[in-house]
mmCIF file of C-alpha atoms in Angstrom:
data_model
loop_
_atom_site.group_PDB
_atom_site.id
_atom_site.type_symbol
_atom_site.label_atom_id
_atom_site.label_comp_id
_atom_site.label_asym_id
_atom_site.label_seq_id
_atom_site.Cartn_x
_atom_site.Cartn_y
_atom_site.Cartn_z
ATOM 1 C CA MET E 1 -173.439 -73.724 12.347
ATOM 2 C CA ASP E 2 -174.467 -70.434 10.749
ATOM 3 C CA GLU E 3 -173.471 -67.665 13.162
ATOM 4 C CA GLU E 4 -176.520 -65.529 12.359
ATOM 5 C CA LEU E 5 -178.869 -68.401 13.181
ATOM 6 C CA ARG E 6 -177.073 -69.146 16.458
ATOM 7 C CA SER E 7 -177.051 -65.458 17.427
ATOM 8 C CA LEU E 8 -180.741 -65.070 16.616
ATOM 9 C CA LEU E 9 -181.740 -68.133 18.622
ATOM 10 C CA THR E 10 -179.663 -66.941 21.569
ATOM 11 C CA SER E 11 -181.264 -63.495 21.475
ATOM 12 C CA LEU E 12 -184.767 -64.952 21.437
ATOM 13 C CA VAL E 13 -184.104 -67.286 24.372
ATOM 14 C CA GLU E 14 -182.686 -64.390 26.400
ATOM 15 C CA ILE E 15 -186.046 -62.595 26.300
ATOM 16 C CA GLU E 16 -188.428 -63.893 28.986
ATOM 17 C CA THR E 17 -191.825 -64.613 27.473
ATOM 18 C CA GLU E 18 -193.467 -66.671 30.187
ATOM 19 C CA ASN E 19 -197.141 -67.521 29.900
ATOM 20 C CA PRO E 20 -198.773 -67.210 32.277
ATOM 21 C CA PRO E 21 -198.777 -64.276 32.688
ATOM 22 C CA GLY E 22 -198.184 -63.581 28.982
ATOM 23 C CA ASP E 23 -195.013 -61.493 28.685
ATOM 24 C CA GLU E 24 -194.496 -61.701 24.924
ATOM 25 C CA ALA E 25 -194.371 -57.957 24.138
ATOM 26 C CA ALA E 26 -190.599 -57.454 24.333
ATOM 27 C CA ALA E 27 -189.958 -60.468 22.107
ATOM 28 C CA ALA E 28 -192.579 -59.311 19.608
ATOM 29 C CA GLN E 29 -190.856 -55.933 19.353
ATOM 30 C CA PHE E 30 -187.483 -57.620 18.881
ATOM 31 C CA VAL E 31 -188.808 -59.861 16.095
ATOM 32 C CA SER E 32 -190.520 -56.951 14.353
ATOM 33 C CA ASP E 33 -187.425 -54.755 14.528
ATOM 34 C CA TRP E 34 -185.171 -57.589 13.298
ATOM 35 C CA LEU E 35 -187.350 -58.242 10.262
ATOM 36 C CA ASP E 36 -187.720 -54.528 9.486
ATOM 37 C CA SER E 37 -183.945 -54.096 9.641
ATOM 38 C CA ARG E 38 -183.590 -56.735 6.938
ATOM 39 C CA GLY E 39 -186.115 -55.236 4.570
ATOM 40 C CA VAL E 40 -189.197 -57.221 5.582
ATOM 41 C CA SER E 41 -192.170 -55.068 6.546
ATOM 42 C CA ALA E 42 -193.536 -56.621 9.740
ATOM 43 C CA THR E 43 -196.805 -55.762 11.467
ATOM 44 C CA LEU E 44 -197.382 -55.722 15.220
ATOM 45 C CA VAL E 45 -200.918 -57.091 15.527
ATOM 46 C CA GLU E 46 -202.446 -55.806 18.763
ATOM 47 C CA GLU E 47 -205.189 -58.397 18.767
ATOM 48 C CA PRO E 48 -206.573 -60.272 20.578
ATOM 49 C CA PHE E 49 -204.675 -58.492 23.396
ATOM 50 C CA PRO E 50 -203.551 -54.857 22.992
ATOM 51 C CA ASP E 51 -200.722 -55.274 25.518
ATOM 52 C CA ARG E 52 -199.475 -58.551 23.988
ATOM 53 C CA PRO E 53 -198.753 -57.832 20.324
ATOM 54 C CA GLN E 54 -198.123 -60.553 17.771
ATOM 55 C CA VAL E 55 -195.920 -60.281 14.699
ATOM 56 C CA ALA E 56 -197.030 -61.031 11.161
ATOM 57 C CA ALA E 57 -195.489 -60.472 7.751
ATOM 58 C CA ARG E 58 -196.107 -61.490 4.160
ATOM 59 C CA VAL E 59 -193.414 -61.531 1.471
ATOM 60 C CA GLY E 60 -194.052 -62.233 -2.190
ATOM 61 C CA ASP E 61 -197.411 -62.042 -3.931
ATOM 62 C CA GLY E 62 -197.574 -65.258 -5.915
ATOM 63 C CA GLU E 63 -198.804 -68.786 -5.367
ATOM 64 C CA PRO E 64 -198.437 -71.092 -3.617
ATOM 65 C CA SER E 65 -198.463 -69.325 -0.263
ATOM 66 C CA VAL E 66 -196.909 -70.965 2.802
ATOM 67 C CA VAL E 67 -197.438 -69.946 6.430
ATOM 68 C CA LEU E 68 -194.538 -70.423 8.855
ATOM 69 C CA ASN E 69 -196.102 -70.423 12.304
ATOM 70 C CA GLY E 70 -194.317 -70.114 15.636
ATOM 71 C CA HIS E 71 -195.325 -68.950 19.095
ATOM 72 C CA LEU E 72 -193.408 -66.523 21.289
ATOM 73 C CA ASP E 73 -194.662 -67.637 24.694
ATOM 74 C CA VAL E 74 -192.964 -70.254 26.856
ATOM 75 C CA VAL E 75 -194.089 -72.030 29.991
ATOM 76 C CA PRO E 76 -192.714 -70.615 33.273
ATOM 77 C CA ALA E 77 -189.218 -71.734 34.204
ATOM 78 C CA GLY E 78 -190.405 -72.909 37.629
ATOM 79 C CA ASP E 79 -187.903 -73.417 40.445
ATOM 80 C CA ARG E 80 -184.738 -71.714 39.199
ATOM 81 C CA ASP E 81 -182.653 -73.789 41.607
ATOM 82 C CA GLN E 82 -183.517 -76.870 39.540
ATOM 83 C CA TRP E 83 -181.723 -75.443 36.497
ATOM 84 C CA THR E 84 -178.054 -76.255 35.991
ATOM 85 C CA HIS E 85 -177.901 -73.374 33.511
ATOM 86 C CA PRO E 86 -179.996 -70.213 34.122
ATOM 87 C CA PRO E 87 -183.136 -70.457 31.966
ATOM 88 C CA TYR E 88 -182.710 -67.024 30.356
ATOM 89 C CA ASP E 89 -178.945 -66.939 30.094
ATOM 90 C CA PRO E 90 -178.454 -69.192 27.041
ATOM 91 C CA THR E 91 -175.500 -71.511 27.494
ATOM 92 C CA VAL E 92 -173.828 -73.644 24.838
ATOM 93 C CA ARG E 93 -172.173 -76.827 26.050
ATOM 94 C CA ASP E 94 -171.267 -79.999 24.137
ATOM 95 C CA GLY E 95 -173.142 -78.834 21.061
ATOM 96 C CA ARG E 96 -176.355 -78.028 22.915
ATOM 97 C CA LEU E 97 -177.939 -74.646 23.580
ATOM 98 C CA TYR E 98 -179.637 -74.602 26.989
ATOM 99 C CA GLY E 99 -182.447 -72.258 27.987
ATOM 100 C CA ARG E 100 -186.192 -72.018 28.410
ATOM 101 C CA GLY E 101 -187.825 -72.062 24.998
ATOM 102 C CA SER E 102 -184.728 -73.279 23.167
ATOM 103 C CA ALA E 103 -186.712 -76.266 21.848
ATOM 104 C CA ASP E 104 -190.280 -75.081 22.487
ATOM 105 C CA MET E 105 -190.123 -73.053 20.380
ATOM 106 C CA LYS E 106 -187.758 -70.115 19.985
ATOM 107 C CA CYS E 107 -185.797 -72.290 17.542
ATOM 108 C CA GLY E 108 -188.829 -72.573 15.274
ATOM 109 C CA VAL E 109 -189.370 -68.813 15.402
ATOM 110 C CA ALA E 110 -185.717 -68.191 14.504
ATOM 111 C CA LEU E 111 -185.893 -70.537 11.500
ATOM 112 C CA ALA E 112 -189.060 -68.828 10.289
ATOM 113 C CA MET E 113 -187.459 -65.372 10.614
ATOM 114 C CA LEU E 114 -184.406 -66.360 8.579
ATOM 115 C CA ALA E 115 -186.478 -68.126 5.937
ATOM 116 C CA THR E 116 -188.784 -65.123 5.564
ATOM 117 C CA VAL E 117 -185.836 -62.844 4.816
ATOM 118 C CA GLU E 118 -184.167 -65.345 2.463
ATOM 119 C CA PHE E 119 -187.283 -66.037 0.417
ATOM 120 C CA ALA E 120 -188.259 -62.350 0.333
ATOM 121 C CA ASP E 121 -185.049 -61.754 -1.589
ATOM 122 C CA ALA E 122 -185.752 -64.697 -3.898
ATOM 123 C CA PHE E 123 -189.280 -63.451 -4.660
ATOM 124 C CA GLU E 124 -188.108 -59.889 -5.237
ATOM 125 C CA SER E 125 -185.343 -60.973 -7.626
ATOM 126 C CA GLY E 126 -187.728 -63.165 -9.594
ATOM 127 C CA ALA E 127 -185.772 -66.317 -8.836
ATOM 128 C CA LEU E 128 -188.906 -67.851 -7.308
ATOM 129 C CA ASP E 129 -192.631 -67.181 -7.418
ATOM 130 C CA GLY E 130 -194.903 -67.583 -4.435
ATOM 131 C CA SER E 131 -195.428 -65.994 -1.049
ATOM 132 C CA LEU E 132 -194.373 -66.683 2.513
ATOM 133 C CA VAL E 133 -196.402 -65.666 5.564
ATOM 134 C CA PHE E 134 -194.680 -65.293 8.938
ATOM 135 C CA HIS E 135 -196.387 -65.755 12.325
ATOM 136 C CA ALA E 136 -194.938 -65.052 15.769
ATOM 137 C CA ALA E 137 -198.053 -65.734 17.809
ATOM 138 C CA VAL E 138 -198.948 -65.255 21.455
ATOM 139 C CA GLY E 139 -200.801 -67.485 23.850
ATOM 140 C CA GLU E 140 -200.166 -70.949 22.432
ATOM 141 C CA GLU E 141 -199.201 -72.408 25.801
ATOM 142 C CA THR E 142 -202.575 -71.451 27.285
ATOM 143 C CA ALA E 143 -204.844 -72.126 24.285
ATOM 144 C CA GLU E 144 -205.425 -68.427 23.634
ATOM 145 C CA PRO E 145 -206.504 -67.370 20.127
ATOM 146 C CA GLY E 146 -203.216 -65.872 18.935
ATOM 147 C CA THR E 147 -202.730 -67.925 15.783
ATOM 148 C CA LYS E 148 -206.477 -68.004 15.175
ATOM 149 C CA THR E 149 -206.571 -64.200 15.205
ATOM 150 C CA LEU E 150 -203.665 -63.890 12.755
ATOM 151 C CA LEU E 151 -205.450 -66.209 10.341
ATOM 152 C CA GLU E 152 -208.671 -64.241 10.696
ATOM 153 C CA ARG E 153 -206.771 -61.041 9.880
ATOM 154 C CA GLY E 154 -205.734 -62.496 6.531
ATOM 155 C CA TYR E 155 -202.337 -63.963 7.356
ATOM 156 C CA ASP E 156 -203.213 -67.363 5.901
ATOM 157 C CA GLY E 157 -202.033 -69.434 2.958
ATOM 158 C CA THR E 158 -202.334 -72.569 0.876
ATOM 159 C CA TYR E 159 -199.884 -74.522 3.029
ATOM 160 C CA GLY E 160 -198.635 -74.213 6.586
ATOM 161 C CA VAL E 161 -195.817 -75.383 8.825
ATOM 162 C CA VAL E 162 -196.152 -75.171 12.606
ATOM 163 C CA LEU E 163 -192.531 -75.238 13.744
ATOM 164 C CA GLU E 164 -192.893 -77.159 17.005
ATOM 165 C CA PRO E 165 -190.156 -79.613 18.057
ATOM 166 C CA THR E 166 -190.722 -82.958 16.317
ATOM 167 C CA ALA E 167 -187.088 -84.107 16.004
ATOM 168 C CA LEU E 168 -187.470 -83.233 12.297
ATOM 169 C CA ARG E 169 -190.259 -85.764 11.706
ATOM 170 C CA THR E 170 -193.259 -84.599 9.695
ATOM 171 C CA ALA E 171 -196.577 -84.808 11.559
ATOM 172 C CA THR E 172 -199.749 -84.799 9.486
ATOM 173 C CA SER E 173 -201.942 -85.471 12.535
ATOM 174 C CA ALA E 174 -202.070 -83.986 16.012
ATOM 175 C CA LYS E 175 -203.996 -85.103 19.054
ATOM 176 C CA GLY E 176 -206.505 -82.804 20.667
ATOM 177 C CA LEU E 177 -207.058 -82.217 24.341
ATOM 178 C CA GLY E 178 -209.815 -81.062 26.630
ATOM 179 C CA TRP E 179 -209.441 -80.170 30.296
ATOM 180 C CA TYR E 180 -212.487 -80.885 32.403
ATOM 181 C CA GLU E 181 -213.199 -79.681 35.935
ATOM 182 C CA ILE E 182 -215.684 -81.822 37.843
ATOM 183 C CA SER E 183 -217.190 -80.555 41.114
ATOM 184 C CA VAL E 184 -218.630 -83.061 43.596
ATOM 185 C CA GLY E 185 -220.808 -81.696 46.377
ATOM 186 C CA GLY E 186 -221.187 -82.565 50.054
ATOM 187 C CA ASP E 187 -222.176 -80.934 53.354
ATOM 188 C CA PRO E 188 -219.635 -79.638 55.878
ATOM 189 C CA SER E 189 -219.558 -80.519 59.532
ATOM 190 C CA HIS E 190 -217.046 -80.544 62.360
ATOM 191 C CA ALA E 191 -214.748 -83.532 62.002
ATOM 192 C CA SER E 192 -215.589 -84.569 65.555
ATOM 193 C CA ARG E 193 -219.166 -85.148 64.277
ATOM 194 C CA PRO E 194 -218.527 -86.512 60.758
ATOM 195 C CA ASP E 195 -221.901 -88.265 60.526
ATOM 196 C CA GLU E 196 -223.635 -84.885 60.667
ATOM 197 C CA GLY E 197 -221.998 -83.918 57.361
ATOM 198 C CA ASP E 198 -221.668 -85.451 53.919
ATOM 199 C CA ASN E 199 -218.036 -85.931 52.982
ATOM 200 C CA ALA E 200 -217.369 -84.781 49.402
ATOM 201 C CA ILE E 201 -214.235 -86.923 49.260
ATOM 202 C CA GLY E 202 -216.288 -90.056 49.802
ATOM 203 C CA ASN E 203 -218.804 -88.846 47.259
ATOM 204 C CA ALA E 204 -215.991 -88.419 44.736
ATOM 205 C CA ARG E 205 -214.932 -92.075 44.931
ATOM 206 C CA PRO E 206 -217.554 -93.425 42.501
ATOM 207 C CA VAL E 207 -216.783 -90.541 40.144
ATOM 208 C CA LEU E 208 -213.095 -91.473 40.180
ATOM 209 C CA ASP E 209 -213.992 -95.119 39.618
ATOM 210 C CA ALA E 210 -216.175 -94.180 36.653
ATOM 211 C CA LEU E 211 -213.398 -92.044 35.167
ATOM 212 C CA GLU E 212 -210.933 -94.919 35.517
ATOM 213 C CA ALA E 213 -213.344 -97.248 33.704
ATOM 214 C CA TYR E 214 -213.900 -94.605 31.025
ATOM 215 C CA ASP E 215 -210.155 -94.271 30.445
ATOM 216 C CA GLU E 216 -209.871 -98.048 30.004
ATOM 217 C CA GLU E 217 -212.830 -98.056 27.602
ATOM 218 C CA ILE E 218 -211.571 -95.324 25.283
ATOM 219 C CA ARG E 219 -208.058 -96.787 25.106
ATOM 220 C CA ALA E 220 -209.609 -99.534 22.981
ATOM 221 C CA ARG E 221 -209.915 -96.910 20.254
ATOM 222 C CA SER E 222 -206.810 -96.140 18.249
ATOM 223 C CA ASP E 223 -205.354 -93.943 15.528
ATOM 224 C CA SER E 224 -202.505 -95.273 13.395
ATOM 225 C CA LEU E 225 -200.528 -92.019 13.655
ATOM 226 C CA VAL E 226 -201.211 -90.550 17.108
ATOM 227 C CA GLY E 227 -202.107 -93.615 19.160
ATOM 228 C CA ARG E 228 -204.888 -94.022 21.692
ATOM 229 C CA PRO E 229 -207.155 -91.496 23.388
ATOM 230 C CA THR E 230 -206.837 -91.177 27.170
ATOM 231 C CA ALA E 231 -208.671 -89.681 30.129
ATOM 232 C CA THR E 232 -206.277 -88.956 32.984
ATOM 233 C CA VAL E 233 -207.123 -87.524 36.400
ATOM 234 C CA THR E 234 -204.415 -84.925 36.985
ATOM 235 C CA ARG E 235 -205.647 -83.040 40.068
ATOM 236 C CA PHE E 236 -207.858 -83.621 43.096
ATOM 237 C CA GLU E 237 -208.675 -80.844 45.516
ATOM 238 C CA ALA E 238 -210.860 -80.990 48.631
ATOM 239 C CA GLY E 239 -211.091 -79.601 52.129
ATOM 240 C CA THR E 240 -210.581 -76.250 53.769
ATOM 241 C CA LYS E 241 -209.260 -77.199 57.211
ATOM 242 C CA GLU E 242 -208.026 -80.259 59.047
ATOM 243 C CA ASN E 243 -211.089 -80.498 61.302
ATOM 244 C CA VAL E 244 -213.804 -79.792 58.722
ATOM 245 C CA VAL E 245 -215.620 -82.429 56.687
ATOM 246 C CA PRO E 246 -215.215 -81.212 53.069
ATOM 247 C CA GLU E 247 -218.306 -79.788 51.411
ATOM 248 C CA SER E 248 -216.841 -80.011 47.912
ATOM 249 C CA ALA E 249 -214.212 -81.820 45.897
ATOM 250 C CA THR E 250 -212.828 -80.878 42.503
ATOM 251 C CA ILE E 251 -211.439 -83.377 40.003
ATOM 252 C CA THR E 252 -209.454 -82.273 36.951
ATOM 253 C CA VAL E 253 -209.335 -84.565 33.934
ATOM 254 C CA ASP E 254 -206.991 -84.320 30.958
ATOM 255 C CA ARG E 255 -208.788 -85.912 27.987
ATOM 256 C CA ARG E 256 -206.621 -86.525 24.914
ATOM 257 C CA PHE E 257 -208.550 -87.269 21.757
ATOM 258 C CA VAL E 258 -207.719 -88.478 18.271
ATOM 259 C CA PRO E 259 -208.694 -86.867 14.955
ATOM 260 C CA ALA E 260 -211.723 -89.170 14.560
ATOM 261 C CA GLU E 261 -213.208 -87.705 17.770
ATOM 262 C CA THR E 262 -214.701 -84.228 18.096
ATOM 263 C CA VAL E 263 -214.786 -82.094 21.202
ATOM 264 C CA GLU E 264 -218.591 -82.153 21.058
ATOM 265 C CA GLU E 265 -218.537 -85.947 21.151
ATOM 266 C CA VAL E 266 -216.134 -85.932 24.079
ATOM 267 C CA ASP E 267 -218.316 -83.416 25.929
ATOM 268 C CA ALA E 268 -221.299 -85.712 25.428
ATOM 269 C CA GLU E 269 -219.369 -88.711 26.757
ATOM 270 C CA ILE E 270 -218.277 -86.843 29.878
ATOM 271 C CA ASP E 271 -221.809 -85.600 30.441
ATOM 272 C CA ALA E 272 -223.322 -89.076 30.043
ATOM 273 C CA LEU E 273 -220.721 -90.639 32.352
ATOM 274 C CA LEU E 274 -221.380 -88.130 35.103
ATOM 275 C CA SER E 275 -225.144 -88.268 34.662
ATOM 276 C CA ASP E 276 -225.056 -92.046 35.156
ATOM 277 C CA VAL E 277 -222.864 -91.956 38.251
ATOM 278 C CA THR E 278 -224.903 -89.089 39.708
ATOM 279 C CA ALA E 279 -228.166 -90.996 39.308
ATOM 280 C CA GLU E 280 -226.734 -94.264 40.636
ATOM 281 C CA HIS E 281 -225.190 -92.760 43.769
ATOM 282 C CA ASP E 282 -227.514 -89.788 44.338
ATOM 283 C CA LEU E 283 -224.719 -87.226 44.044
ATOM 284 C CA ASN E 284 -224.513 -83.527 43.302
ATOM 285 C CA VAL E 285 -222.026 -83.295 40.418
ATOM 286 C CA GLU E 286 -221.318 -80.489 37.959
ATOM 287 C CA TRP E 287 -218.712 -80.196 35.213
ATOM 288 C CA THR E 288 -217.192 -77.641 32.896
ATOM 289 C CA ARG E 289 -214.622 -77.795 30.125
ATOM 290 C CA THR E 290 -211.923 -75.244 30.945
ATOM 291 C CA ARG E 291 -209.718 -75.566 27.867
ATOM 292 C CA VAL E 292 -209.689 -77.245 24.492
ATOM 293 C CA TYR E 293 -207.212 -77.815 21.683
ATOM 294 C CA GLU E 294 -208.965 -79.534 18.783
ATOM 295 C CA SER E 295 -207.311 -82.433 17.012
ATOM 296 C CA ALA E 296 -206.299 -81.982 13.383
ATOM 297 C CA ALA E 297 -205.261 -84.104 10.416
ATOM 298 C CA VAL E 298 -204.387 -83.743 6.737
ATOM 299 C CA PRO E 299 -203.764 -86.529 4.208
ATOM 300 C CA THR E 300 -200.437 -88.263 4.762
ATOM 301 C CA ASP E 301 -199.658 -87.941 1.038
ATOM 302 C CA SER E 302 -200.192 -84.165 0.918
ATOM 303 C CA ASP E 303 -197.596 -82.302 -1.146
ATOM 304 C CA ILE E 304 -196.118 -80.317 1.722
ATOM 305 C CA ALA E 305 -195.831 -83.388 3.962
ATOM 306 C CA ALA E 306 -194.120 -85.392 1.239
ATOM 307 C CA ARG E 307 -191.607 -82.635 0.551
ATOM 308 C CA PHE E 308 -190.656 -82.248 4.220
ATOM 309 C CA ARG E 309 -190.380 -86.018 4.712
ATOM 310 C CA ASP E 310 -188.151 -86.350 1.644
ATOM 311 C CA ALA E 311 -185.951 -83.398 2.568
ATOM 312 C CA ALA E 312 -185.533 -84.620 6.158
ATOM 313 C CA ALA E 313 -184.666 -88.139 5.048
ATOM 314 C CA GLU E 314 -182.099 -86.814 2.573
ATOM 315 C CA ARG E 315 -180.436 -84.274 4.892
ATOM 316 C CA ALA E 316 -180.663 -85.963 8.290
ATOM 317 C CA ASP E 317 -181.696 -89.586 7.688
ATOM 318 C CA ILE E 318 -185.074 -89.006 9.376
ATOM 319 C CA ASP E 319 -187.683 -91.773 9.196
ATOM 320 C CA PRO E 320 -189.912 -90.905 6.199
ATOM 321 C CA GLU E 321 -192.893 -92.982 7.308
ATOM 322 C CA PRO E 322 -196.171 -91.122 8.004
ATOM 323 C CA TRP E 323 -196.361 -89.970 11.600
ATOM 324 C CA GLY E 324 -198.484 -87.956 14.022
ATOM 325 C CA ILE E 325 -197.689 -85.871 17.086
ATOM 326 C CA ARG E 326 -199.372 -86.707 20.376
ATOM 327 C CA ALA E 327 -199.143 -83.157 21.692
ATOM 328 C CA ALA E 328 -201.695 -80.517 20.717
ATOM 329 C CA THR E 329 -200.411 -77.649 18.547
ATOM 330 C CA ASP E 330 -201.702 -74.571 16.745
ATOM 331 C CA VAL E 331 -201.833 -76.646 13.562
ATOM 332 C CA ARG E 332 -205.481 -77.124 14.492
ATOM 333 C CA ASN E 333 -206.149 -73.476 13.651
ATOM 334 C CA LEU E 334 -204.498 -73.735 10.249
ATOM 335 C CA VAL E 335 -206.291 -76.967 9.345
ATOM 336 C CA ASN E 336 -209.678 -76.639 11.033
ATOM 337 C CA ASP E 337 -210.259 -72.878 10.948
ATOM 338 C CA ALA E 338 -208.448 -71.812 7.779
ATOM 339 C CA GLY E 339 -208.797 -75.015 5.747
ATOM 340 C CA MET E 340 -205.083 -75.162 5.038
ATOM 341 C CA ASP E 341 -202.891 -78.129 4.190
ATOM 342 C CA ALA E 342 -200.602 -77.882 7.220
ATOM 343 C CA ILE E 343 -198.075 -79.970 9.122
ATOM 344 C CA THR E 344 -196.258 -79.828 12.437
ATOM 345 C CA TRP E 345 -192.500 -80.045 11.938
ATOM 346 C CA GLY E 346 -189.342 -78.661 13.500
ATOM 347 C CA PRO E 347 -185.995 -79.296 15.193
ATOM 348 C CA GLY E 348 -185.799 -80.303 18.821
ATOM 349 C CA SER E 349 -187.265 -83.015 21.002
ATOM 350 C CA MET E 350 -190.729 -82.763 22.547
ATOM 351 C CA ALA E 351 -189.171 -84.435 25.604
ATOM 352 C CA GLN E 352 -187.346 -81.142 26.214
ATOM 353 C CA ALA E 353 -190.509 -79.051 26.086
ATOM 354 C CA HIS E 354 -191.369 -77.648 29.539
ATOM 355 C CA ALA E 355 -188.438 -79.497 31.151
ATOM 356 C CA TYR E 356 -185.750 -78.176 33.491
ATOM 357 C CA ASP E 357 -182.482 -77.608 31.620
ATOM 358 C CA GLU E 358 -184.361 -77.505 28.323
ATOM 359 C CA TYR E 359 -181.958 -77.665 25.388
ATOM 360 C CA ILE E 360 -181.696 -78.127 21.660
ATOM 361 C CA GLU E 361 -178.931 -79.747 19.628
ATOM 362 C CA LEU E 362 -177.326 -77.055 17.478
ATOM 363 C CA SER E 363 -176.508 -79.583 14.755
ATOM 364 C CA GLU E 364 -180.212 -80.340 14.522
ATOM 365 C CA VAL E 365 -181.038 -76.636 14.270
ATOM 366 C CA GLU E 366 -178.646 -76.307 11.353
ATOM 367 C CA ALA E 367 -180.033 -79.407 9.647
ATOM 368 C CA GLY E 368 -183.527 -78.088 10.258
ATOM 369 C CA TYR E 369 -182.852 -74.874 8.394
ATOM 370 C CA ASP E 370 -181.438 -76.793 5.448
ATOM 371 C CA ILE E 371 -184.534 -79.008 5.366
ATOM 372 C CA LEU E 372 -186.886 -76.032 5.645
ATOM 373 C CA ARG E 373 -185.190 -74.228 2.760
ATOM 374 C CA THR E 374 -185.149 -77.334 0.563
ATOM 375 C CA ALA E 375 -188.811 -78.191 1.145
ATOM 376 C CA LEU E 376 -190.013 -74.610 0.639
ATOM 377 C CA ARG E 377 -187.957 -74.157 -2.509
ATOM 378 C CA GLY E 378 -189.436 -77.366 -3.892
ATOM 379 C CA LEU E 379 -192.967 -76.141 -3.219
ATOM 380 C CA PHE E 380 -192.343 -72.780 -4.866
ATOM 381 C CA GLU E 381 -190.563 -74.269 -7.887
ATOM 382 C CA ALA E 382 -193.371 -76.782 -8.399
ATOM 383 C CA GLY E 383 -195.933 -74.005 -8.124
ATOM 384 C CA ALA E 384 -194.261 -72.133 -10.974
ATOM 385 C CA ASP E 385 -194.399 -75.136 -13.332
#
């Protein structure tokens, strides 16, 4: 594969950018310096967090304009003993590059950096007309408004590509998610006198039953591209000491929703469910939504989607049928906030995201850059007609 692309990907993976806590600054400086050294004027955007800069750049001044969006942050590596290869010492073996963020999504950032430089030269020489906008955002892994802020600062466009790992398939839809924290009350007592208290764990049982029934109910809904919505209990916490009847229990629910559902509608469903179970069982229950990624969708026959599907099928024999991604991505900001025609597309498998011994196939990285260049060139050439 291209040595510059491999070297760039390796350099990005070497820089720890774990979030939490949000250590993207060193990588942002590296990206900015790399672009500047190749004649692209990059801006360190110190919003929304002054100590966690983002990188943005715009090359060309024509239409159409295309945003290439990537995020710098990665999830924590976790137990380092579980890694065969150190997470921040990129290792190549059997055609794979191992390291945290190799798939999710330092590869996408590297492709966007190279494409920005290549198309800057093409715009400057007059070979093509259009503009390319580069994003290296912060905070994607924790739903922070990195990409949203870049768009609000004017780094938007007609089209957009969020370069998450999709195994080179073109996603025109993305699921949304909401995390809900439900608190169930009780009264503490010494465990030797349990009848003098009100056990919050017992009080939580009908809430858990109602959530299970709710999950079954919403699975009857379906979206042809991203599948079914779900409501999954992912955490349960209660108790302070072995001999104390718990006075509270906390249930965490991961609610995945399809483009036809809105977060406001999901909030209303959760509220109604808990109101009913509270009234029926005389409980003290409160809830809050702690995080949300909205769902997003654009027409499956949009120009940018068609060009990426065609280029991927031609270069790598990728299935050209319309498709959606079940994970939530920053494409929601491009589509919902900026009104852009945007897709999620990139090399790498989502199965590798957040996994121990995360890796990406280098042959797929190389194919991905070819596809990206072909699809972008087609958009810019069509725009000039």
